Amino acid sequence: MALSALALCSRALLKVGAQPIASLEEGTAEAEVAANLYPGARDALLSCHPWSFASGQMRLNRLDAVPVADFACAFQLPPNLLRVISAGSGRGRGIAYRIQEGRLHADAEAVTLTYIFRVAEVEFPPFFAGALVSRLAAEFCLPLTENSSRAEMLMRIAEAELRQARLLDSQQQTVRGIEDFPLLSVRG
């Protein structure tokens, strides 16, 4: 079955011991809880780590309006942005910047942004989908069962699955070496 918000929420409801739902708009307590808590939980989990499947780079469009103070240029942020990882001119990192008023302010003439974006559910790898389902189960538990000890236990399980997912995701790239560290240059 293809991943969707409905499928992920239904799996989380099963972990809580509730009935799965056929639609997020069906009018049941389970559907209402899922519809209200899912978007925030998904975005929070996507934002908490620079996931390889949700990371991107792009050159930003420079805006005509200039910042009032501190920086010389303003740039348009992408519409699906969840979190900025870094900004640079060319390499995607290395320049000073600030996110303010929904724009990126910097002193550079051109900016390459490295960022986390909202990904469609069908693009979630299994390790992330599992961590999200566990987090959703923990979030759904208290409103549906009013059992705080069970909710705490589900949150501990969700945190463990998140650690595992982050570990698996971090193994999908070459480890970045230390660059321009003063102690390394002193050693010669």
GROMACS .gro file of C-alpha atoms in nm:
model
  188
    1MET     CA    1   0.000   0.000   0.000
    2ALA     CA    2   0.133   0.345  -0.093
    3LEU     CA    3   0.209   0.571   0.198
    4SER     CA    4  -0.038   0.849   0.265
    5ALA     CA    5  -0.142   1.059   0.562
    6LEU     CA    6  -0.441   0.828   0.604
    7ALA     CA    7  -0.229   0.509   0.599
    8LEU     CA    8   0.023   0.650   0.847
    9CYS     CA    9  -0.250   0.770   1.083
   10SER     CA   10  -0.431   0.435   1.063
   11ARG     CA   11  -0.111   0.249   1.152
   12ALA     CA   12  -0.059   0.483   1.449
   13LEU     CA   13  -0.418   0.430   1.565
   14LEU     CA   14  -0.366   0.054   1.555
   15LYS     CA   15  -0.057   0.094   1.778
   16VAL     CA   16  -0.270   0.284   2.029
   17GLY     CA   17  -0.534   0.010   2.019
   18ALA     CA   18  -0.795   0.220   1.837
   19GLN     CA   19  -0.981   0.138   1.519
   20PRO     CA   20  -0.820   0.244   1.190
   21ILE     CA   21  -0.999   0.513   0.992
   22ALA     CA   22  -1.124   0.515   0.633
   23SER     CA   23  -1.096   0.893   0.595
   24LEU     CA   24  -0.952   1.185   0.790
   25GLU     CA   25  -1.293   1.355   0.751
   26GLU     CA   26  -1.517   1.068   0.865
   27GLY     CA   27  -1.633   1.242   1.184
   28THR     CA   28  -1.509   0.991   1.443
   29ALA     CA   29  -1.295   1.090   1.740
   30GLU     CA   30  -1.003   0.898   1.589
   31ALA     CA   31  -1.031   1.083   1.257
   32GLU     CA   32  -1.060   1.420   1.429
   33VAL     CA   33  -0.752   1.358   1.644
   34ALA     CA   34  -0.556   1.230   1.344
   35ALA     CA   35  -0.656   1.520   1.117
   36ASN     CA   36  -0.561   1.778   1.379
   37LEU     CA   37  -0.236   1.627   1.506
   38TYR     CA   38  -0.087   1.472   1.192
   39PRO     CA   39   0.036   1.786   1.004
   40GLY     CA   40   0.220   1.929   1.304
   41ALA     CA   41   0.376   1.597   1.404
   42ARG     CA   42   0.490   1.531   1.045
   43ASP     CA   43   0.647   1.876   1.004
   44ALA     CA   44   0.813   1.861   1.348
   45LEU     CA   45   0.971   1.524   1.269
   46LEU     CA   46   1.085   1.638   0.926
   47SER     CA   47   1.239   1.952   1.078
   48CYS     CA   48   1.427   1.784   1.362
   49HIS     CA   49   1.706   1.634   1.149
   50PRO     CA   50   1.864   1.706   0.809
   51TRP     CA   51   1.704   1.400   0.648
   52SER     CA   52   1.867   1.305   0.318
   53PHE     CA   53   1.528   1.250   0.150
   54ALA     CA   54   1.395   1.591   0.263
   55SER     CA   55   1.707   1.803   0.207
   56GLY     CA   56   1.761   2.017  -0.095
   57GLN     CA   57   1.967   2.300  -0.233
   58MET     CA   58   1.862   2.586  -0.453
   59ARG     CA   59   1.979   2.925  -0.569
   60LEU     CA   60   1.754   3.190  -0.419
   61ASN     CA   61   1.600   3.475  -0.615
   62ARG     CA   62   1.722   3.812  -0.500
   63LEU     CA   63   1.447   4.056  -0.408
   64ASP     CA   64   1.440   4.424  -0.505
   65ALA     CA   65   1.357   4.528  -0.149
   66VAL     CA   66   1.662   4.557   0.075
   67PRO     CA   67   1.672   4.492   0.449
   68VAL     CA   68   1.649   4.797   0.675
   69ALA     CA   69   1.970   4.717   0.863
   70ASP     CA   70   2.250   4.463   0.917
   71PHE     CA   71   2.249   4.301   0.571
   72ALA     CA   72   2.264   4.435   0.216
   73CYS     CA   73   2.041   4.190   0.026
   74ALA     CA   74   1.713   4.002   0.071
   75PHE     CA   75   1.626   3.671  -0.096
   76GLN     CA   76   1.299   3.483  -0.153
   77LEU     CA   77   1.268   3.158   0.044
   78PRO     CA   78   1.118   2.847  -0.121
   79PRO     CA   79   0.746   2.791  -0.048
   80ASN     CA   80   0.789   2.438   0.094
   81LEU     CA   81   1.069   2.537   0.336
   82LEU     CA   82   1.053   2.385   0.683
   83ARG     CA   83   1.402   2.472   0.811
   84VAL     CA   84   1.721   2.628   0.682
   85ILE     CA   85   2.035   2.421   0.729
   86SER     CA   86   2.288   2.667   0.583
   87ALA     CA   87   2.347   2.929   0.319
   88GLY     CA   88   2.646   3.013   0.106
   89SER     CA   89   2.756   3.164  -0.218
   90GLY     CA   90   2.827   2.867  -0.442
   91ARG     CA   91   2.887   2.589  -0.188
   92GLY     CA   92   2.563   2.605   0.007
   93ARG     CA   93   2.730   2.704   0.334
   94GLY     CA   94   2.969   2.957   0.475
   95ILE     CA   95   2.797   3.297   0.475
   96ALA     CA   96   2.634   3.489   0.758
   97TYR     CA   97   2.258   3.520   0.716
   98ARG     CA   98   1.935   3.575   0.906
   99ILE     CA   99   1.580   3.464   0.835
  100GLN     CA  100   1.352   3.758   0.896
  101GLU     CA  101   1.009   3.862   0.765
  102GLY     CA  102   0.987   3.543   0.558
  103ARG     CA  103   1.305   3.627   0.366
  104LEU     CA  104   1.671   3.541   0.391
  105HIS     CA  105   1.895   3.843   0.455
  106ALA     CA  106   2.265   3.827   0.370
  107ASP     CA  107   2.551   4.038   0.240
  108ALA     CA  108   2.614   3.811  -0.060
  109GLU     CA  109   2.504   3.895  -0.414
  110ALA     CA  110   2.394   3.534  -0.477
  111VAL     CA  111   2.287   3.274  -0.224
  112THR     CA  112   2.266   2.895  -0.243
  113LEU     CA  113   2.038   2.763   0.029
  114THR     CA  114   2.059   2.418   0.188
  115TYR     CA  115   1.728   2.344   0.353
  116ILE     CA  116   1.468   2.093   0.472
  117PHE     CA  117   1.142   2.087   0.276
  118ARG     CA  118   0.803   1.921   0.318
  119VAL     CA  119   0.809   1.586   0.136
  120ALA     CA  120   0.508   1.395   0.003
  121GLU     CA  121   0.429   1.090   0.212
  122VAL     CA  122   0.497   0.852  -0.078
  123GLU     CA  123   0.862   0.965  -0.066
  124PHE     CA  124   0.912   0.869   0.301
  125PRO     CA  125   1.166   0.586   0.342
  126PRO     CA  126   1.055   0.299   0.568
  127PHE     CA  127   1.277   0.407   0.859
  128PHE     CA  128   1.119   0.754   0.866
  129ALA     CA  129   0.764   0.624   0.819
  130GLY     CA  130   0.815   0.391   1.116
  131ALA     CA  131   0.945   0.673   1.336
  132LEU     CA  132   0.654   0.894   1.231
  133VAL     CA  133   0.396   0.624   1.305
  134SER     CA  134   0.546   0.576   1.652
  135ARG     CA  135   0.542   0.952   1.716
  136LEU     CA  136   0.183   0.974   1.597
  137ALA     CA  137   0.081   0.686   1.826
  138ALA     CA  138   0.235   0.871   2.120
  139GLU     CA  139   0.058   1.193   2.019
  140PHE     CA  140  -0.278   1.020   1.963
  141CYS     CA  141  -0.272   0.816   2.284
  142LEU     CA  142  -0.363   1.078   2.543
  143PRO     CA  143  -0.657   1.237   2.358
  144LEU     CA  144  -0.801   0.896   2.265
  145THR     CA  145  -0.731   0.685   2.574
  146GLU     CA  146  -0.659   0.940   2.851
  147ASN     CA  147  -0.388   0.700   2.969
  148SER     CA  148  -0.082   0.913   3.048
  149SER     CA  149   0.146   0.623   3.145
  150ARG     CA  150   0.075   0.452   2.813
  151ALA     CA  151   0.137   0.781   2.630
  152GLU     CA  152   0.472   0.819   2.808
  153MET     CA  153   0.571   0.463   2.715
  154LEU     CA  154   0.475   0.525   2.351
  155MET     CA  155   0.680   0.847   2.353
  156ARG     CA  156   0.988   0.656   2.477
  157ILE     CA  157   0.938   0.404   2.196
  158ALA     CA  158   0.899   0.692   1.947
  159GLU     CA  159   1.222   0.853   2.068
  160ALA     CA  160   1.410   0.525   2.028
  161GLU     CA  161   1.272   0.480   1.675
  162LEU     CA  162   1.369   0.838   1.591
  163ARG     CA  163   1.727   0.775   1.707
  164GLN     CA  164   1.741   0.462   1.489
  165ALA     CA  165   1.596   0.647   1.189
  166ARG     CA  166   1.849   0.930   1.227
  167LEU     CA  167   2.131   0.676   1.245
  168LEU     CA  168   2.014   0.498   0.931
  169ASP     CA  169   1.968   0.826   0.745
  170SER     CA  170   2.312   0.955   0.845
  171GLN     CA  171   2.473   0.645   0.694
  172GLN     CA  172   2.356   0.745   0.345
  173GLN     CA  173   2.635   0.996   0.282
  174THR     CA  174   3.006   1.037   0.313
  175VAL     CA  175   3.110   1.175   0.650
  176ARG     CA  176   3.205   1.539   0.611
  177GLY     CA  177   3.560   1.613   0.721
  178ILE     CA  178   3.653   1.892   0.956
  179GLU     CA  179   3.734   2.205   0.759
  180ASP     CA  180   3.914   2.520   0.873
  181PHE     CA  181   3.949   2.418   1.236
  182PRO     CA  182   4.219   2.626   1.411
  183LEU     CA  183   4.369   2.336   1.607
  184LEU     CA  184   4.426   2.139   1.286
  185SER     CA  185   4.608   2.425   1.114
  186VAL     CA  186   4.835   2.480   1.417
  187ARG     CA  187   4.951   2.119   1.404
  188GLY     CA  188   5.080   2.170   1.050
   0.00000   0.00000   0.00000
